[in-house]
PDB file of C-alpha atoms in Angstrom:
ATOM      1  CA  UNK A 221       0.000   0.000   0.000  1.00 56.00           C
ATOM      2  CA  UNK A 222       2.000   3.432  -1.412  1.00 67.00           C
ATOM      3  CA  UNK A 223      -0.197   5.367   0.873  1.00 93.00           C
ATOM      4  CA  UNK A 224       2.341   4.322   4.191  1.00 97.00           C
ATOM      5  CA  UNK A 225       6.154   4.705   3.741  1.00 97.00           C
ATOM      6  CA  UNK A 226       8.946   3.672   5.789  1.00 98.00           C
ATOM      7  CA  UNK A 227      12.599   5.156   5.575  1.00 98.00           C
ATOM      8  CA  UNK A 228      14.825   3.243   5.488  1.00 98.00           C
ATOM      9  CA  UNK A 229      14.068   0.385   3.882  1.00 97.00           C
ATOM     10  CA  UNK A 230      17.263  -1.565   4.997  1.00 98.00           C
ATOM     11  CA  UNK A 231      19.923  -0.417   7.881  1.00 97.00           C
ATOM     12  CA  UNK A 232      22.982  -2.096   9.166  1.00 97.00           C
ATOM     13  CA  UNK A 233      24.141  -0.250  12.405  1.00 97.00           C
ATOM     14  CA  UNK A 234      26.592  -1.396  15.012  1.00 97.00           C
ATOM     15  CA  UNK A 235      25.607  -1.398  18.832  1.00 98.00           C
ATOM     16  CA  UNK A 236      25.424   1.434  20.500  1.00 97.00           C
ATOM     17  CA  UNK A 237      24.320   3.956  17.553  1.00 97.00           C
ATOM     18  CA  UNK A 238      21.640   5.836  17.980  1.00 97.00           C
ATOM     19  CA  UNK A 239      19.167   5.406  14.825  1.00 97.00           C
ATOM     20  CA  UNK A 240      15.840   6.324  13.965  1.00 98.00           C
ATOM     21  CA  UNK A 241      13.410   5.138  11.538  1.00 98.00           C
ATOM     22  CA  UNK A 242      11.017   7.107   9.638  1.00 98.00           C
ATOM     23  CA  UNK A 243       6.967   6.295   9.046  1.00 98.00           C
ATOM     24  CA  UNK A 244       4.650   8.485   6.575  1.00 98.00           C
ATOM     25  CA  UNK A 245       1.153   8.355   5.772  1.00 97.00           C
ATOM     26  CA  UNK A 246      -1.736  10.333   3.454  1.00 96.00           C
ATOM     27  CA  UNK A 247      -4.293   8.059   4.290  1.00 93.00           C
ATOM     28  CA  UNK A 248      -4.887  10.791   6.713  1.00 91.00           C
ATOM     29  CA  UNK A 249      -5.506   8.701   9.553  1.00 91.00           C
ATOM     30  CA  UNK A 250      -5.244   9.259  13.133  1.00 90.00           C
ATOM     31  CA  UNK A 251      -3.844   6.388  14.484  1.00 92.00           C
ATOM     32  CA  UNK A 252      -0.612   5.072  13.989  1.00 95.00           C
ATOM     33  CA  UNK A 253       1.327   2.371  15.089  1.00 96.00           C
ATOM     34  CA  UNK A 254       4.939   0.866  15.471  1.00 98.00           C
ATOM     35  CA  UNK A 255       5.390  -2.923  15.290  1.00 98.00           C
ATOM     36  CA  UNK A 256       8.986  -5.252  15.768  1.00 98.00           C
ATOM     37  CA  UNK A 257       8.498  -8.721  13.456  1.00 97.00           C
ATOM     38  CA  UNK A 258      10.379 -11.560  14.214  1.00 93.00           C
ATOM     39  CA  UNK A 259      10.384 -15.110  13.553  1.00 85.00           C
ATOM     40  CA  UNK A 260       8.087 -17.470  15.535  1.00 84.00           C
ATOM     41  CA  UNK A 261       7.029 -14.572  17.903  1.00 86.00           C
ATOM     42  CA  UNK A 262       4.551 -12.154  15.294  1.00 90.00           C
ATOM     43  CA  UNK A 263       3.639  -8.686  15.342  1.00 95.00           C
ATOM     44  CA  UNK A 264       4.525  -7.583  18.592  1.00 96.00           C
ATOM     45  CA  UNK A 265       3.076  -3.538  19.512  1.00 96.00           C
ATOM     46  CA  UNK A 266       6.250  -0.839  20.446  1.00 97.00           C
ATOM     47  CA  UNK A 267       4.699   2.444  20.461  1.00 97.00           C
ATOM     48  CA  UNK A 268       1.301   3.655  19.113  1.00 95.00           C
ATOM     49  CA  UNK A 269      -0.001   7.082  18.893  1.00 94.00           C
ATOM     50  CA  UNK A 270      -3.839   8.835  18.604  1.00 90.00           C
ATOM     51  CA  UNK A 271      -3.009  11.909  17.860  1.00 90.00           C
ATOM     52  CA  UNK A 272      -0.160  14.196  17.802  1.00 92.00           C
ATOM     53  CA  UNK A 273      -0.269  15.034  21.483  1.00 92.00           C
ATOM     54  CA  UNK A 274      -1.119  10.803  21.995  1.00 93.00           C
ATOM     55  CA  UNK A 275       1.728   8.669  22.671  1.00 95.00           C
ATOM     56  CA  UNK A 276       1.349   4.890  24.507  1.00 94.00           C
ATOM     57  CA  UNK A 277       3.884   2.209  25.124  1.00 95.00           C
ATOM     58  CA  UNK A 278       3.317  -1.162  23.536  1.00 93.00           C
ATOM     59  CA  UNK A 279       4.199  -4.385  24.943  1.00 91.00           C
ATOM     60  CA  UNK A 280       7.737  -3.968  24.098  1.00 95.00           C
ATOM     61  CA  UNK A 281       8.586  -0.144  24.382  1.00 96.00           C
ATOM     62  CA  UNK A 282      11.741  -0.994  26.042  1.00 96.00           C
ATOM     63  CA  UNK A 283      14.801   0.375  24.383  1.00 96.00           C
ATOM     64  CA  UNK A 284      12.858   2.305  21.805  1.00 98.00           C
ATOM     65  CA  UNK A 285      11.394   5.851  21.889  1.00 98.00           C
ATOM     66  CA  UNK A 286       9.051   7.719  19.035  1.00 98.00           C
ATOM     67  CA  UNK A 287       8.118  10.903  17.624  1.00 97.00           C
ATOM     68  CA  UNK A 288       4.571  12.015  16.419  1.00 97.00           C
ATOM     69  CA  UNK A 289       5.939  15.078  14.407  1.00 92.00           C
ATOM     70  CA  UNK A 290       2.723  15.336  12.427  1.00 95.00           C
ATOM     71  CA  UNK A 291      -0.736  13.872  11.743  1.00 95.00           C
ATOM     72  CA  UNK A 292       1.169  12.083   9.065  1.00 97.00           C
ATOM     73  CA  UNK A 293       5.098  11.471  10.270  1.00 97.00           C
ATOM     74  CA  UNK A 294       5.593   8.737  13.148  1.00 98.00           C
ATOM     75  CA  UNK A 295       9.491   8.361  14.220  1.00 98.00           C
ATOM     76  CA  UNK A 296      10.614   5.370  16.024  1.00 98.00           C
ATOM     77  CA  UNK A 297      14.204   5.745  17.691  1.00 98.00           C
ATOM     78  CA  UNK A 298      16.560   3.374  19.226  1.00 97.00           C
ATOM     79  CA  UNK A 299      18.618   5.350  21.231  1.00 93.00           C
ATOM     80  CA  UNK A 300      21.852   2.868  21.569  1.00 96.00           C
ATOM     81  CA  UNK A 301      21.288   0.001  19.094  1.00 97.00           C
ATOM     82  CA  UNK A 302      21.892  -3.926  20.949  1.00 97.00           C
ATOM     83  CA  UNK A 303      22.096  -6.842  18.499  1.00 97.00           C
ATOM     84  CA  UNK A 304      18.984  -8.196  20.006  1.00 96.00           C
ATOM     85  CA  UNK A 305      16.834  -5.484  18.135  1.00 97.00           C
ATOM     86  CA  UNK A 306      17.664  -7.046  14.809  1.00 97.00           C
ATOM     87  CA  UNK A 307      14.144  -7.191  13.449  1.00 97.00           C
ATOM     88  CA  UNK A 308      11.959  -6.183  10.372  1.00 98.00           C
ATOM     89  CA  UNK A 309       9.690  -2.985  11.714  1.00 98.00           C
ATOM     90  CA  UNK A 310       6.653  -2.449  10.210  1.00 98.00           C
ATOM     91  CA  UNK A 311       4.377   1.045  10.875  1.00 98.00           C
ATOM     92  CA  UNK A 312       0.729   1.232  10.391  1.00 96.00           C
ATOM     93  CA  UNK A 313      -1.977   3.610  10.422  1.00 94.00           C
ATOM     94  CA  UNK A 314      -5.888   2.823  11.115  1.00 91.00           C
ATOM     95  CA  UNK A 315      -9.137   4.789  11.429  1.00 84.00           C
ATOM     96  CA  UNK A 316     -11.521   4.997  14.469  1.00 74.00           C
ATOM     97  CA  UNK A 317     -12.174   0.786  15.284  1.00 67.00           C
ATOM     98  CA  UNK A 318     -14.984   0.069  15.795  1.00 62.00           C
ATOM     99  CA  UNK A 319     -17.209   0.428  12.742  1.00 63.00           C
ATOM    100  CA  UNK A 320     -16.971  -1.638   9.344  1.00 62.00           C
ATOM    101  CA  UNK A 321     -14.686  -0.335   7.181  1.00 62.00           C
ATOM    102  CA  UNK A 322     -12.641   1.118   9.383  1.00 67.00           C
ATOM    103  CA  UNK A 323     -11.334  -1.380  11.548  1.00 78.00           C
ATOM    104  CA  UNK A 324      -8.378  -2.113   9.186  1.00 86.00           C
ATOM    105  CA  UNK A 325      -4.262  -1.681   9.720  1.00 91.00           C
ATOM    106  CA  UNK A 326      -2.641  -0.616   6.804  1.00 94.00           C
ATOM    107  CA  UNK A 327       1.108  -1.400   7.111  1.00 97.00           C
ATOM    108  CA  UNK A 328       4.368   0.266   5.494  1.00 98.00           C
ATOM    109  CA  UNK A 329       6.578  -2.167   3.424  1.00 97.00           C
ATOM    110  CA  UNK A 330       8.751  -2.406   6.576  1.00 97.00           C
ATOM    111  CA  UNK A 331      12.507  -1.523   7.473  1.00 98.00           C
ATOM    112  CA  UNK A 332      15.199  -4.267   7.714  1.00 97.00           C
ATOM    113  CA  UNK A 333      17.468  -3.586  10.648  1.00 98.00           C
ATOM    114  CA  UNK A 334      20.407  -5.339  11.693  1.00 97.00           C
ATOM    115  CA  UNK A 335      22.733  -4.529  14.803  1.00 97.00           C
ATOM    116  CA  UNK A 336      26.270  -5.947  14.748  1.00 97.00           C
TER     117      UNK A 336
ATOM    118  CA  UNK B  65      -3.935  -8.390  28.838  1.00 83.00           C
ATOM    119  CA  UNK B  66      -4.864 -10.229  26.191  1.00 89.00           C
ATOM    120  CA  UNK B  67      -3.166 -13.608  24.916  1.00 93.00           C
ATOM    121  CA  UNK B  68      -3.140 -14.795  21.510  1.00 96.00           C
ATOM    122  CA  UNK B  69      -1.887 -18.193  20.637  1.00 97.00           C
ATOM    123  CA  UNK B  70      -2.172 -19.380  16.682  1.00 97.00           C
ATOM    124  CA  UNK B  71      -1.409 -23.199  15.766  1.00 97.00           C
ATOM    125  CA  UNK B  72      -0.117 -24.660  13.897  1.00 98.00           C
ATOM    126  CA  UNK B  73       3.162 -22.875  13.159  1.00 96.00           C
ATOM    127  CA  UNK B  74       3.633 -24.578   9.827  1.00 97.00           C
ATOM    128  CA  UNK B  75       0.972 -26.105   7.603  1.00 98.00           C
ATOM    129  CA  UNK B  76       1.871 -27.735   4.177  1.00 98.00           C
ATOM    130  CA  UNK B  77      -0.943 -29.352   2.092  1.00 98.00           C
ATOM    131  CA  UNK B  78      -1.309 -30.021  -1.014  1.00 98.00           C
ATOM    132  CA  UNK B  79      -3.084 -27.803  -3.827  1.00 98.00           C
ATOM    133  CA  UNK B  80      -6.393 -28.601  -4.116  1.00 98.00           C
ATOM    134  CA  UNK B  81      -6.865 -29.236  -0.285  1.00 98.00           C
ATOM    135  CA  UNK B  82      -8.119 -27.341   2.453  1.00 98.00           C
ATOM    136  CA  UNK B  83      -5.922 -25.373   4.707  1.00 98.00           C
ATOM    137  CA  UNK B  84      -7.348 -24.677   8.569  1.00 98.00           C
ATOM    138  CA  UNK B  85      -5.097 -22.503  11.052  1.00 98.00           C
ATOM    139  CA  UNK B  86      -6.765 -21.949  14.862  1.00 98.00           C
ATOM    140  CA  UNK B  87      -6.417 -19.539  17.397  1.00 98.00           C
ATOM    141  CA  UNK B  88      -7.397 -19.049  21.269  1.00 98.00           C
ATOM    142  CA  UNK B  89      -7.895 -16.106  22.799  1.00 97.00           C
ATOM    143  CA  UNK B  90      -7.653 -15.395  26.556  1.00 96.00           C
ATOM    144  CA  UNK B  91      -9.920 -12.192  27.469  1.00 93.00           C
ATOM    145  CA  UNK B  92     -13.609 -12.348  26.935  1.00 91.00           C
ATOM    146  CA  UNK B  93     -14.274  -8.983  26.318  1.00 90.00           C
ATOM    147  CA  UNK B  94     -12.676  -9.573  22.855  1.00 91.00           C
ATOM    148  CA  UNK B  95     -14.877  -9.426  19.820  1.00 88.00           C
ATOM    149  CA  UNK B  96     -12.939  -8.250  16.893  1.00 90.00           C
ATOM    150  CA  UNK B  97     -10.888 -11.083  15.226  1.00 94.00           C
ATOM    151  CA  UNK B  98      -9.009  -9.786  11.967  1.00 95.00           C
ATOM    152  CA  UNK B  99      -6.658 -12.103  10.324  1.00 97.00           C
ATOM    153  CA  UNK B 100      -3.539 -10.848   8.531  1.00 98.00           C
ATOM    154  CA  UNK B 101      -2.098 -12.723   5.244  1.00 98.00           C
ATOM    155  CA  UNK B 102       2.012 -11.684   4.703  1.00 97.00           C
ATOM    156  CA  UNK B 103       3.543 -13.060   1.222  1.00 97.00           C
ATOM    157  CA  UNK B 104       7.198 -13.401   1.115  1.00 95.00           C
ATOM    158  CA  UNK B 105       9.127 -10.009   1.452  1.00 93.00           C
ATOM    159  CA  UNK B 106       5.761  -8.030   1.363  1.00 96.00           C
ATOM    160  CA  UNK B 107       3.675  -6.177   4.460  1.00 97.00           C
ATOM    161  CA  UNK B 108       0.852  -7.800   6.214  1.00 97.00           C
ATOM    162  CA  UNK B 109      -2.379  -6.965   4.622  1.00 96.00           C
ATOM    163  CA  UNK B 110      -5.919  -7.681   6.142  1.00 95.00           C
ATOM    164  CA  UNK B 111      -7.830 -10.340   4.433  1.00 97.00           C
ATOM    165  CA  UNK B 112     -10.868 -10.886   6.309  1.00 96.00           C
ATOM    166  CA  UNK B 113     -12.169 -10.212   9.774  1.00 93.00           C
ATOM    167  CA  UNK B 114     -15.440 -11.026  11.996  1.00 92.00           C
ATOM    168  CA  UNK B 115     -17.222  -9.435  14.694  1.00 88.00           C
ATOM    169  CA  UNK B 116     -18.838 -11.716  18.066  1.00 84.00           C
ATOM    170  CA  UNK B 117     -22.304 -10.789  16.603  1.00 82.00           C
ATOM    171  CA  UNK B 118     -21.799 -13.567  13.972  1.00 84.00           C
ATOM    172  CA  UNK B 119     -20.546 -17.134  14.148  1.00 90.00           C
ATOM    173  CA  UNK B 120     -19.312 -17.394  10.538  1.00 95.00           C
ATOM    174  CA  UNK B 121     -18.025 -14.937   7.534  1.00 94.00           C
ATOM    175  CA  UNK B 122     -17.073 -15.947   4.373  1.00 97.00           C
ATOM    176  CA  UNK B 123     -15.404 -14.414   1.046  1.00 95.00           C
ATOM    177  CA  UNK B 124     -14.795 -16.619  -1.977  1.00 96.00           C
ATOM    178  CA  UNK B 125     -12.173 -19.464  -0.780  1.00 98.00           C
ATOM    179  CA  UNK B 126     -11.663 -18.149   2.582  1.00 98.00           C
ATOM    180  CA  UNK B 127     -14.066 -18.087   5.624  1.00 98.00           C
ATOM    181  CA  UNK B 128     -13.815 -17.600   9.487  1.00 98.00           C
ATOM    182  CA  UNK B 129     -15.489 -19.194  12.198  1.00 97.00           C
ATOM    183  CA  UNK B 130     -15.783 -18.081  15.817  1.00 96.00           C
ATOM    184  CA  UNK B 131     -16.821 -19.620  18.730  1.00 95.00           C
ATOM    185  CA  UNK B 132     -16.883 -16.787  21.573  1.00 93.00           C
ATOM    186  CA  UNK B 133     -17.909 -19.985  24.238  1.00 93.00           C
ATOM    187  CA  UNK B 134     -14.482 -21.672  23.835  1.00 94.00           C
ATOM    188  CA  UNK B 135     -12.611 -18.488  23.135  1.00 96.00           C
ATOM    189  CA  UNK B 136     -10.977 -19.861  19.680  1.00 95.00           C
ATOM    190  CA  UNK B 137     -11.550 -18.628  16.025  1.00 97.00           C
ATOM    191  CA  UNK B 138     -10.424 -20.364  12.855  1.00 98.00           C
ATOM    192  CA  UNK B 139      -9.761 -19.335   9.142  1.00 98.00           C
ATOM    193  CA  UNK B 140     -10.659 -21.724   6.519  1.00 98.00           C
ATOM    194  CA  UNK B 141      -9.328 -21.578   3.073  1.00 98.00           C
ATOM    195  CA  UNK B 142     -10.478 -24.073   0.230  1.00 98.00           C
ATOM    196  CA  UNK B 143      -9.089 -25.106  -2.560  1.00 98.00           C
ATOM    197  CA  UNK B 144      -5.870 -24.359  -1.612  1.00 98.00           C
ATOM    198  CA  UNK B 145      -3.297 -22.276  -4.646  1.00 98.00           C
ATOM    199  CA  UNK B 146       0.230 -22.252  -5.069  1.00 97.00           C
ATOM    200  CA  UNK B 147      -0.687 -18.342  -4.192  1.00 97.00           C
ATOM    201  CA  UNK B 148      -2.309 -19.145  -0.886  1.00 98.00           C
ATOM    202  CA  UNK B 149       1.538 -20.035   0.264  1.00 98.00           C
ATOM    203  CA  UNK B 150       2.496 -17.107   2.735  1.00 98.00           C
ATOM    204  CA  UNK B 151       2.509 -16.439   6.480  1.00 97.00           C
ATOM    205  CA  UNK B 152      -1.057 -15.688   8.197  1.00 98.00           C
ATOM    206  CA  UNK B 153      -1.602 -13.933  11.739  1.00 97.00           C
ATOM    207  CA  UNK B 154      -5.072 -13.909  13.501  1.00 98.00           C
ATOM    208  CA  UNK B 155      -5.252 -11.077  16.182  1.00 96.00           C
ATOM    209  CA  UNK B 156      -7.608 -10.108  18.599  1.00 94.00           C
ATOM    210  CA  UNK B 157      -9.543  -6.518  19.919  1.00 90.00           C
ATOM    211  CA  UNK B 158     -11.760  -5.319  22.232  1.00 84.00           C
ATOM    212  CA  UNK B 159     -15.007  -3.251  20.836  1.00 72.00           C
ATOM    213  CA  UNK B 160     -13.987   0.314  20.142  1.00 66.00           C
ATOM    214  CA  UNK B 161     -10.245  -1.107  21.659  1.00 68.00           C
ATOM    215  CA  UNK B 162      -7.009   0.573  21.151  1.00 71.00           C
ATOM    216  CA  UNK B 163      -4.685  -1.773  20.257  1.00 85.00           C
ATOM    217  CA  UNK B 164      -4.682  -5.447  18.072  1.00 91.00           C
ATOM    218  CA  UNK B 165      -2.881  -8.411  19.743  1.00 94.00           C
ATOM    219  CA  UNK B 166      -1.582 -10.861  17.096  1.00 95.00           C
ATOM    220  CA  UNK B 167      -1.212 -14.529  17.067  1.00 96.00           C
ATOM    221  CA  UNK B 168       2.420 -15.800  16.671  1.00 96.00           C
ATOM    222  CA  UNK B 169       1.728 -16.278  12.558  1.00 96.00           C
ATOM    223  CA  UNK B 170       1.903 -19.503  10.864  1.00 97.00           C
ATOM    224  CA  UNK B 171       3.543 -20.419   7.750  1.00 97.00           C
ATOM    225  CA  UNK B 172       1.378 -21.504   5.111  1.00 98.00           C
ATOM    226  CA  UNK B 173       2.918 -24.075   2.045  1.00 98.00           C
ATOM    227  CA  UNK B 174       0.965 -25.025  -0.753  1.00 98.00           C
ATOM    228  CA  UNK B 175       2.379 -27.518  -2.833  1.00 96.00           C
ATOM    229  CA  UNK B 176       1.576 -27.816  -6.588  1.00 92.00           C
TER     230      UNK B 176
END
């Protein structure tokens, strides 16, 4: 789905670096959403965000920090990379739940990271 | 908090054949169930969801059942294609919730 973007789309760092990765969106919803993907354990929920003034921890916020710059921009940061955040990171963005139609995630085509 | 669990992690049938993956759910005041097809490389993408005011949903070659007594929902496919192969995730939400909780995924192989 072009309407959700991720920058990068692939990042080798080595531990310790501070990186962050970059989430747009002109679906022009409110919600947004930061997700870590790895093998055998799913989509597991980092940060998500309302509104621009909304921010919420996930199940694993741990380690990671984010930015709701605009309606449409959602940063996620690690602030000193460990191997153990190797993971593919998807964004997503949905409307108000709750009523058909609207309930659905749209994600980004996701950003490879790897920590050495 | 909610608990997800999705079995099995693998599945290979044949084409032709049906494919059925499971989940359980652990809080009861869950009644949104999307599920989530992923094809190799690409981003999750919803492919077809149910509410607790119905037992059953269908769409073509897929269909999901739910059964809000035992806490578990299932997704059906028929007629299994080569282009079925991929990863699926169920996930669970509360009415008007915040957040989705997904299942661990399970890797779907059709062979031709």
């Amino acid at each position: 789905d072009a309407d959700v973007t991720q920058t990068p789309r692939n990042r080798i760092t080595k531990t310790g670096k501070r990186i962050m990765l970059e989430c747009s969106q002109t679906k022009g919803h409110d919600r947004m959403y930061w997700y870590r993907q790895d093998p055998g354990l799913g989509l597991r929920l980092i940060y998500y965000s309302f509104d621009v003034k909304d921010i919420n921890k996930g199940e694993i916020s741990d380690g990671y920090s984010v930015s709701r710059q605009a309606q449409a921009k959602f940063s996620l940061s690690l602030e000193s990379a460990i191997p153990n955040q190797t993971a593919l990171y998807f964004c997503a963005t949905s409307d108000l739940p709750g009523y058909p139609g609207t309930d659905t995630q749209y994600f980004g085509p996701g950003t490879r990271l790897t920590v050495l | 908090g909610e608990n997800v669990e999705q079995h099995p992690s693998t599945l290979s049938v044949q084409e032709g054949d049906s494919a059925v993956i499971k989940c359980t759910y652990s809080d009861s005041a869950s009644n949104y169930f999307p599920w989530y097809k992923q094809e190799l490389g690409k981003r999750p993408q919803l492919i077809i969801d149910i509410r607790s005011n119905v037992g059953e949903k269908k769409d073509q070659r897929i269909a999901v059942t739910l059964n809000k007594t035992a806490k578990h929902f299932s997704l059906h496919i028929t007629e299994t294609q080569p282009e079925d192969s991929a990863v699926y995730f169920c996930a669970a939400r509360r009415e008007y919730g915040n957040k989705l909780v997904f299942g661990a995924g399970t890797i779907l192989r059709v062979k031709s």
